[in-house]
Amino acid sequence: MRQMSTEMYGKGYGMPSSHAQFVGFFSLYFALFLLLRHAPNPSTSQHATTFLERVVLSILACLGAGAVSVSRVYLNYHTPKQVVAGCAVGIMFAVFWFSFTSYLRKHGWIDWALDFPLARHARIRDLVVSEDLVEAGWQRWEARRKLKRREDSGASRKSI
Amino acid sequence: MLLPCVSPTKYIARYLDSIFGSLGYLTVLISLTYSQDVATGAASGFPLSDPCPLREILPVGVHTFALLTNGYQNPRDIFSYLSAWLALVPQALCIVYVTLIWSSREVEVILMFVGQLVCEILNFVLKRWIREERPKRGFYNATVMSFFAPVIRPANETNVHRNVW
């Protein structure tokens, strides 16, 4: 029997599954960020996500990662062992990377890097840790709109 | 003087947007090109012989397109159809990363993306270190293979040497 092309099975080696590792890292780092690092300041963003909402988001991300992992076995691109190994490596690396970035933050390396002229010109910022980005942008827009309406009503009163 | 005096950092920063945009486009284009190659290649009997390094580094769901476009999946089985789409999740997330970095410029997103890329390099190294094969003839592949057996074959003799047959 002639051997079939590897294209049909998926290319290269299978241990550990790169899909499982990718989504494993993504979902856990995302969850760790939402639950441990992202703390929107209540005074600036009242309508930011609550902790419970962030827990739900994290669970959804993990469920999605689980679905992707299971699909690899279902399509027979990987053995269950390869997928479990991929998830394990992704999760371990996410924990390592989160600790590493926490270290960088704690010891001022992020602030140091953001002070470089190139980073400043490229407008790299570090806002999402303490603020809800949607709220921050929306409040600015709301304030501007209110100001414009006040000006418009003032102008119309003058013309009468 | 025709050219205004700009510091080199400012000059580079001014073009960072275009670099970000090009990177995003490139990612999409390369993945689409390769998926097209696999889809047409498998159908015409010309499977890809040259491995693309990017396909090894990013878990590009090329097989998904082949699955969806060539009808490899069993149409009666909705889960294989769903699984084929789920294989594209890493690609979609890469596009999300690039878009978020470009639009929000948040250092946290950049750090996460760097971590994701390092994670992929780690996978690349682990796969070549462990060297464990993928599952061969499961039920799913066996069905697909027997169905496509008349289609999937080398078109000429030179092709035989270049591919794993």
Tab-separated table of C-alpha atoms in Angstrom:
chain	number	residue	atom	x	y	z
A	1	MET	CA	0.000	0.000	0.000
A	2	ARG	CA	1.376	3.372	-1.000
A	3	GLN	CA	1.972	5.813	1.814
A	4	MET	CA	-0.295	8.830	1.730
A	5	SER	CA	0.919	12.430	1.798
A	6	THR	CA	1.651	13.904	5.197
A	7	GLU	CA	-0.419	16.907	4.120
A	8	MET	CA	-3.523	14.933	4.826
A	9	TYR	CA	-2.610	14.076	8.390
A	10	GLY	CA	-1.102	17.407	9.284
A	11	LYS	CA	2.540	18.281	8.924
A	12	GLY	CA	5.467	17.446	11.143
A	13	TYR	CA	5.608	15.907	14.564
A	14	GLY	CA	2.616	15.816	16.860
A	15	MET	CA	3.984	16.050	20.397
A	16	PRO	CA	2.980	18.460	21.951
A	17	SER	CA	-0.006	19.829	20.009
A	18	SER	CA	0.716	23.421	18.999
A	19	HIS	CA	-2.988	24.317	18.858
A	20	ALA	CA	-3.514	23.083	22.426
A	21	GLN	CA	-0.395	24.885	23.604
A	22	PHE	CA	-1.427	28.124	21.878
A	23	VAL	CA	-4.925	28.249	23.339
A	24	GLY	CA	-3.690	26.948	26.706
A	25	PHE	CA	-1.261	29.851	27.012
A	26	PHE	CA	-3.796	32.358	25.712
A	27	SER	CA	-6.679	31.390	27.967
A	28	LEU	CA	-4.649	31.108	31.164
A	29	TYR	CA	-2.660	34.321	30.636
A	30	PHE	CA	-5.910	36.117	29.758
A	31	ALA	CA	-7.568	34.778	32.938
A	32	LEU	CA	-4.559	35.659	35.107
A	33	PHE	CA	-4.522	39.172	33.653
A	34	LEU	CA	-8.246	39.696	34.196
A	35	LEU	CA	-8.307	38.287	37.725
A	36	LEU	CA	-4.956	39.313	39.190
A	37	ARG	CA	-3.628	42.304	37.271
A	38	HIS	CA	-6.528	44.235	35.755
A	39	ALA	CA	-7.948	46.419	38.531
A	40	PRO	CA	-9.965	49.312	37.098
A	41	ASN	CA	-9.973	52.317	39.393
A	42	PRO	CA	-13.578	52.697	40.691
A	43	SER	CA	-13.271	56.516	40.864
A	44	THR	CA	-12.489	56.862	37.137
A	45	SER	CA	-14.503	54.004	35.675
A	46	GLN	CA	-17.770	53.239	37.444
A	47	HIS	CA	-19.128	51.060	34.666
A	48	ALA	CA	-16.025	48.917	34.296
A	49	THR	CA	-16.373	45.129	34.398
A	50	THR	CA	-16.983	43.708	37.843
A	51	PHE	CA	-14.867	40.910	39.282
A	52	LEU	CA	-17.701	38.435	38.694
A	53	GLU	CA	-17.906	39.431	35.025
A	54	ARG	CA	-14.176	38.922	34.727
A	55	VAL	CA	-14.480	35.471	36.300
A	56	VAL	CA	-17.161	34.579	33.718
A	57	LEU	CA	-14.954	35.886	30.872
A	58	SER	CA	-12.032	33.790	32.120
A	59	ILE	CA	-14.192	30.668	32.292
A	60	LEU	CA	-15.438	31.313	28.734
A	61	ALA	CA	-11.845	31.648	27.495
A	62	CYS	CA	-10.931	28.343	29.157
A	63	LEU	CA	-14.013	26.631	27.665
A	64	GLY	CA	-13.012	27.890	24.226
A	65	ALA	CA	-9.507	26.534	24.738
A	66	GLY	CA	-11.018	23.200	25.755
A	67	ALA	CA	-13.148	23.103	22.595
A	68	VAL	CA	-10.122	23.772	20.375
A	69	SER	CA	-8.144	21.056	22.179
A	70	VAL	CA	-10.904	18.471	21.864
A	71	SER	CA	-11.323	19.288	18.165
A	72	ARG	CA	-7.687	18.302	17.538
A	73	VAL	CA	-8.345	14.806	18.817
A	74	TYR	CA	-11.684	14.650	17.028
A	75	LEU	CA	-10.079	15.430	13.668
A	76	ASN	CA	-7.379	12.849	14.457
A	77	TYR	CA	-4.534	15.344	14.079
A	78	HIS	CA	-3.324	14.471	17.570
A	79	THR	CA	-3.585	11.732	20.177
A	80	PRO	CA	-5.244	12.728	23.480
A	81	LYS	CA	-1.821	12.470	25.121
A	82	GLN	CA	-0.338	15.009	22.687
A	83	VAL	CA	-3.189	17.441	23.329
A	84	VAL	CA	-2.939	17.089	27.128
A	85	ALA	CA	0.836	17.656	26.890
A	86	GLY	CA	0.233	20.746	24.730
A	87	CYS	CA	-2.243	22.168	27.244
A	88	ALA	CA	0.143	21.439	30.125
A	89	VAL	CA	3.087	23.171	28.426
A	90	GLY	CA	0.875	26.159	27.480
A	91	ILE	CA	-0.455	26.489	31.041
A	92	MET	CA	2.985	26.160	32.622
A	93	PHE	CA	4.440	28.706	30.223
A	94	ALA	CA	1.535	31.112	30.892
A	95	VAL	CA	2.240	30.934	34.648
A	96	PHE	CA	5.948	31.472	34.003
A	97	TRP	CA	5.335	34.390	31.617
A	98	PHE	CA	2.848	36.041	33.969
A	99	SER	CA	5.365	35.834	36.841
A	100	PHE	CA	8.070	37.180	34.552
A	101	THR	CA	5.992	40.181	33.434
A	102	SER	CA	5.002	40.767	37.086
A	103	TYR	CA	8.697	40.847	37.935
A	104	LEU	CA	9.343	43.336	35.084
A	105	ARG	CA	6.539	45.568	36.358
A	106	LYS	CA	7.507	45.346	40.021
A	107	HIS	CA	11.134	46.256	39.423
A	108	GLY	CA	10.377	49.172	37.091
A	109	TRP	CA	11.608	47.630	33.839
A	110	ILE	CA	8.350	48.456	32.028
A	111	ASP	CA	8.530	52.119	33.093
A	112	TRP	CA	12.169	52.144	32.058
A	113	ALA	CA	11.343	50.767	28.585
A	114	LEU	CA	8.413	53.135	28.097
A	115	ASP	CA	10.709	56.137	28.658
A	116	PHE	CA	12.678	55.395	25.484
A	117	PRO	CA	12.117	58.042	22.765
A	118	LEU	CA	10.980	55.375	20.288
A	119	ALA	CA	8.366	53.989	22.704
A	120	ARG	CA	7.157	57.525	23.421
A	121	HIS	CA	6.937	58.451	19.742
A	122	ALA	CA	5.062	55.222	19.009
A	123	ARG	CA	2.658	56.204	21.801
A	124	ILE	CA	3.115	52.946	23.710
A	125	ARG	CA	1.164	53.261	26.969
A	126	ASP	CA	0.267	51.244	30.051
A	127	LEU	CA	-3.299	52.180	30.864
A	128	VAL	CA	-5.353	48.988	30.717
A	129	VAL	CA	-3.994	47.714	34.050
A	130	SER	CA	-5.698	50.477	36.035
A	131	GLU	CA	-8.457	51.635	33.678
A	132	ASP	CA	-11.259	50.240	31.605
A	133	LEU	CA	-10.266	51.378	28.107
A	134	VAL	CA	-13.845	51.508	26.839
A	135	GLU	CA	-14.868	53.660	29.789
A	136	ALA	CA	-11.860	55.985	29.527
A	137	GLY	CA	-12.498	56.732	25.857
A	138	TRP	CA	-16.263	56.992	26.294
A	139	GLN	CA	-16.077	59.444	29.198
A	140	ARG	CA	-13.831	61.744	27.161
A	141	TRP	CA	-16.319	61.615	24.274
A	142	GLU	CA	-19.271	62.210	26.621
A	143	ALA	CA	-17.615	65.272	28.185
A	144	ARG	CA	-16.827	66.688	24.758
A	145	ARG	CA	-20.377	66.114	23.518
A	146	LYS	CA	-21.887	67.791	26.580
A	147	LEU	CA	-19.601	70.793	26.105
A	148	LYS	CA	-20.576	71.064	22.438
A	149	ARG	CA	-24.297	70.897	23.259
A	150	ARG	CA	-23.915	73.601	25.894
A	151	GLU	CA	-22.103	75.803	23.368
A	152	ASP	CA	-24.753	75.163	20.728
A	153	SER	CA	-27.654	76.047	23.071
A	154	GLY	CA	-25.771	79.155	24.196
A	155	ALA	CA	-25.273	80.253	20.590
A	156	SER	CA	-28.941	79.687	19.690
A	157	ARG	CA	-30.067	81.686	22.716
A	158	LYS	CA	-27.845	84.569	21.650
A	159	SER	CA	-29.250	84.550	18.110
A	160	ILE	CA	-32.833	84.860	19.475
B	1	MET	CA	16.497	72.653	3.027
B	2	LEU	CA	13.921	70.410	1.455
B	3	LEU	CA	13.861	67.736	4.152
B	4	PRO	CA	12.747	68.876	7.591
B	5	CYS	CA	15.193	68.017	10.332
B	6	VAL	CA	13.675	65.002	12.122
B	7	SER	CA	15.409	62.829	14.691
B	8	PRO	CA	15.810	59.213	13.529
B	9	THR	CA	13.602	57.830	16.324
B	10	LYS	CA	10.776	60.155	15.375
B	11	TYR	CA	11.247	59.199	11.741
B	12	ILE	CA	11.001	55.470	12.535
B	13	ALA	CA	8.057	56.002	14.878
B	14	ARG	CA	6.220	57.858	12.133
B	15	TYR	CA	6.347	54.742	9.979
B	16	LEU	CA	5.551	52.258	12.766
B	17	ASP	CA	1.899	52.339	11.731
B	18	SER	CA	2.734	51.202	8.235
B	19	ILE	CA	5.006	48.487	9.623
B	20	PHE	CA	2.243	47.232	11.940
B	21	GLY	CA	-0.272	47.296	9.103
B	22	SER	CA	2.022	45.476	6.697
B	23	LEU	CA	2.711	42.789	9.315
B	24	GLY	CA	-0.992	42.214	9.788
B	25	TYR	CA	-1.612	42.025	6.052
B	26	LEU	CA	1.354	39.717	5.574
B	27	THR	CA	0.080	37.305	8.226
B	28	VAL	CA	-3.319	37.103	6.574
B	29	LEU	CA	-1.942	36.882	3.043
B	30	ILE	CA	0.595	34.161	3.800
B	31	SER	CA	-1.924	32.030	5.651
B	32	LEU	CA	-4.446	32.442	2.821
B	33	THR	CA	-1.875	31.678	0.131
B	34	TYR	CA	-0.813	28.503	1.849
B	35	SER	CA	-4.309	27.362	2.549
B	36	GLN	CA	-5.049	27.869	-1.129
B	37	ASP	CA	-1.961	25.852	-2.025
B	38	VAL	CA	-3.015	22.968	0.142
B	39	ALA	CA	-6.585	23.066	-1.072
B	40	THR	CA	-5.706	23.140	-4.762
B	41	GLY	CA	-2.602	21.005	-4.265
B	42	ALA	CA	-4.455	18.181	-2.607
B	43	ALA	CA	-7.196	18.305	-5.197
B	44	SER	CA	-4.868	18.376	-8.212
B	45	GLY	CA	-2.447	15.771	-6.950
B	46	PHE	CA	0.327	18.235	-6.179
B	47	PRO	CA	0.760	18.141	-2.418
B	48	LEU	CA	3.146	20.787	-1.093
B	49	SER	CA	6.652	19.473	-0.843
B	50	ASP	CA	8.541	22.461	0.525
B	51	PRO	CA	7.736	23.090	4.164
B	52	CYS	CA	7.067	26.721	4.926
B	53	PRO	CA	8.877	27.837	8.101
B	54	LEU	CA	6.017	30.134	9.027
B	55	ARG	CA	3.602	27.231	8.977
B	56	GLU	CA	5.754	25.443	11.497
B	57	ILE	CA	6.123	28.465	13.758
B	58	LEU	CA	2.529	29.684	13.712
B	59	PRO	CA	-0.087	26.975	14.065
B	60	VAL	CA	-1.635	28.076	10.817
B	61	GLY	CA	-4.819	26.153	10.198
B	62	VAL	CA	-4.026	25.312	6.599
B	63	HIS	CA	-5.664	21.934	6.844
B	64	THR	CA	-8.846	23.615	7.884
B	65	PHE	CA	-9.199	25.313	4.530
B	66	ALA	CA	-8.473	22.051	2.821
B	67	LEU	CA	-11.101	20.450	5.018
B	68	LEU	CA	-13.686	23.126	4.369
B	69	THR	CA	-13.018	23.811	0.701
B	70	ASN	CA	-12.413	20.274	-0.486
B	71	GLY	CA	-15.206	18.772	1.509
B	72	TYR	CA	-12.908	16.369	3.338
B	73	GLN	CA	-15.170	16.494	6.307
B	74	ASN	CA	-18.101	14.217	6.507
B	75	PRO	CA	-21.029	16.509	5.678
B	76	ARG	CA	-23.317	14.504	7.927
B	77	ASP	CA	-21.062	15.160	10.888
B	78	ILE	CA	-21.493	18.692	12.225
B	79	PHE	CA	-18.722	18.207	14.820
B	80	SER	CA	-16.000	17.689	12.218
B	81	TYR	CA	-17.211	20.831	10.442
B	82	LEU	CA	-17.089	22.723	13.741
B	83	SER	CA	-13.663	21.288	14.560
B	84	ALA	CA	-12.358	22.446	11.191
B	85	TRP	CA	-13.385	25.997	12.035
B	86	LEU	CA	-11.966	25.708	15.568
B	87	ALA	CA	-8.566	24.908	14.045
B	88	LEU	CA	-8.505	28.527	12.818
B	89	VAL	CA	-8.751	29.989	16.348
B	90	PRO	CA	-4.967	30.591	16.751
B	91	GLN	CA	-4.860	32.441	13.437
B	92	ALA	CA	-7.822	34.585	14.436
B	93	LEU	CA	-6.158	35.340	17.786
B	94	CYS	CA	-2.948	36.436	16.010
B	95	ILE	CA	-4.977	38.905	13.958
B	96	VAL	CA	-6.650	40.095	17.170
B	97	TYR	CA	-3.230	40.625	18.791
B	98	VAL	CA	-1.877	42.663	15.866
B	99	THR	CA	-5.042	44.759	15.628
B	100	LEU	CA	-5.115	45.424	19.390
B	101	ILE	CA	-1.446	46.404	19.515
B	102	TRP	CA	-1.888	48.713	16.547
B	103	SER	CA	-5.045	50.371	17.855
B	104	SER	CA	-4.483	50.532	21.623
B	105	ARG	CA	-0.654	50.607	21.937
B	106	GLU	CA	-0.980	48.902	25.304
B	107	VAL	CA	2.259	47.483	26.630
B	108	GLU	CA	0.311	44.679	28.332
B	109	VAL	CA	-0.958	43.391	24.970
B	110	ILE	CA	2.558	43.594	23.515
B	111	LEU	CA	3.919	41.575	26.467
B	112	MET	CA	1.193	38.951	26.025
B	113	PHE	CA	1.887	38.662	22.277
B	114	VAL	CA	5.633	38.308	22.894
B	115	GLY	CA	4.832	35.546	25.393
B	116	GLN	CA	2.593	33.859	22.835
B	117	LEU	CA	5.380	33.905	20.239
B	118	VAL	CA	7.952	32.561	22.719
B	119	CYS	CA	5.420	29.832	23.566
B	120	GLU	CA	5.247	28.923	19.848
B	121	ILE	CA	9.053	28.778	19.605
B	122	LEU	CA	9.024	26.486	22.652
B	123	ASN	CA	6.522	24.226	20.862
B	124	PHE	CA	8.701	24.245	17.716
B	125	VAL	CA	11.709	23.110	19.789
B	126	LEU	CA	9.760	20.519	21.816
B	127	LYS	CA	8.290	18.897	18.698
B	128	ARG	CA	11.722	18.444	17.156
B	129	TRP	CA	13.179	17.236	20.428
B	130	ILE	CA	10.490	14.638	21.237
B	131	ARG	CA	9.859	13.609	17.600
B	132	GLU	CA	6.578	11.821	18.208
B	133	GLU	CA	4.471	11.082	15.139
B	134	ARG	CA	0.881	12.157	14.726
B	135	PRO	CA	-1.790	9.466	14.815
B	136	LYS	CA	-1.846	7.632	11.484
B	137	ARG	CA	-4.904	5.765	10.333
B	138	GLY	CA	-7.812	6.596	12.508
B	139	PHE	CA	-11.349	6.003	11.371
B	140	TYR	CA	-11.682	9.585	10.191
B	141	ASN	CA	-8.563	9.616	8.032
B	142	ALA	CA	-9.224	6.161	6.685
B	143	THR	CA	-12.640	7.242	5.402
B	144	VAL	CA	-11.240	10.419	3.896
B	145	MET	CA	-8.292	8.582	2.323
B	146	SER	CA	-10.344	5.913	0.653
B	147	PHE	CA	-12.750	8.535	-0.673
B	148	PHE	CA	-9.982	10.718	-2.118
B	149	ALA	CA	-7.660	7.899	-3.156
B	150	PRO	CA	-8.342	8.319	-6.907
B	151	VAL	CA	-7.657	12.086	-6.665
B	152	ILE	CA	-4.585	12.135	-4.459
B	153	ARG	CA	-1.714	10.747	-6.475
B	154	PRO	CA	1.474	12.157	-7.973
B	155	ALA	CA	0.791	13.704	-11.348
B	156	ASN	CA	4.166	12.765	-12.840
B	157	GLU	CA	7.400	10.978	-12.031
B	158	THR	CA	9.375	14.039	-10.931
B	159	ASN	CA	6.773	14.684	-8.300
B	160	VAL	CA	7.418	11.314	-6.698
B	161	HIS	CA	10.962	12.222	-5.693
B	162	ARG	CA	9.923	15.483	-4.134
B	163	ASN	CA	7.163	14.134	-1.953
B	164	VAL	CA	6.668	11.552	0.701
B	165	TRP	CA	4.727	8.862	-1.067
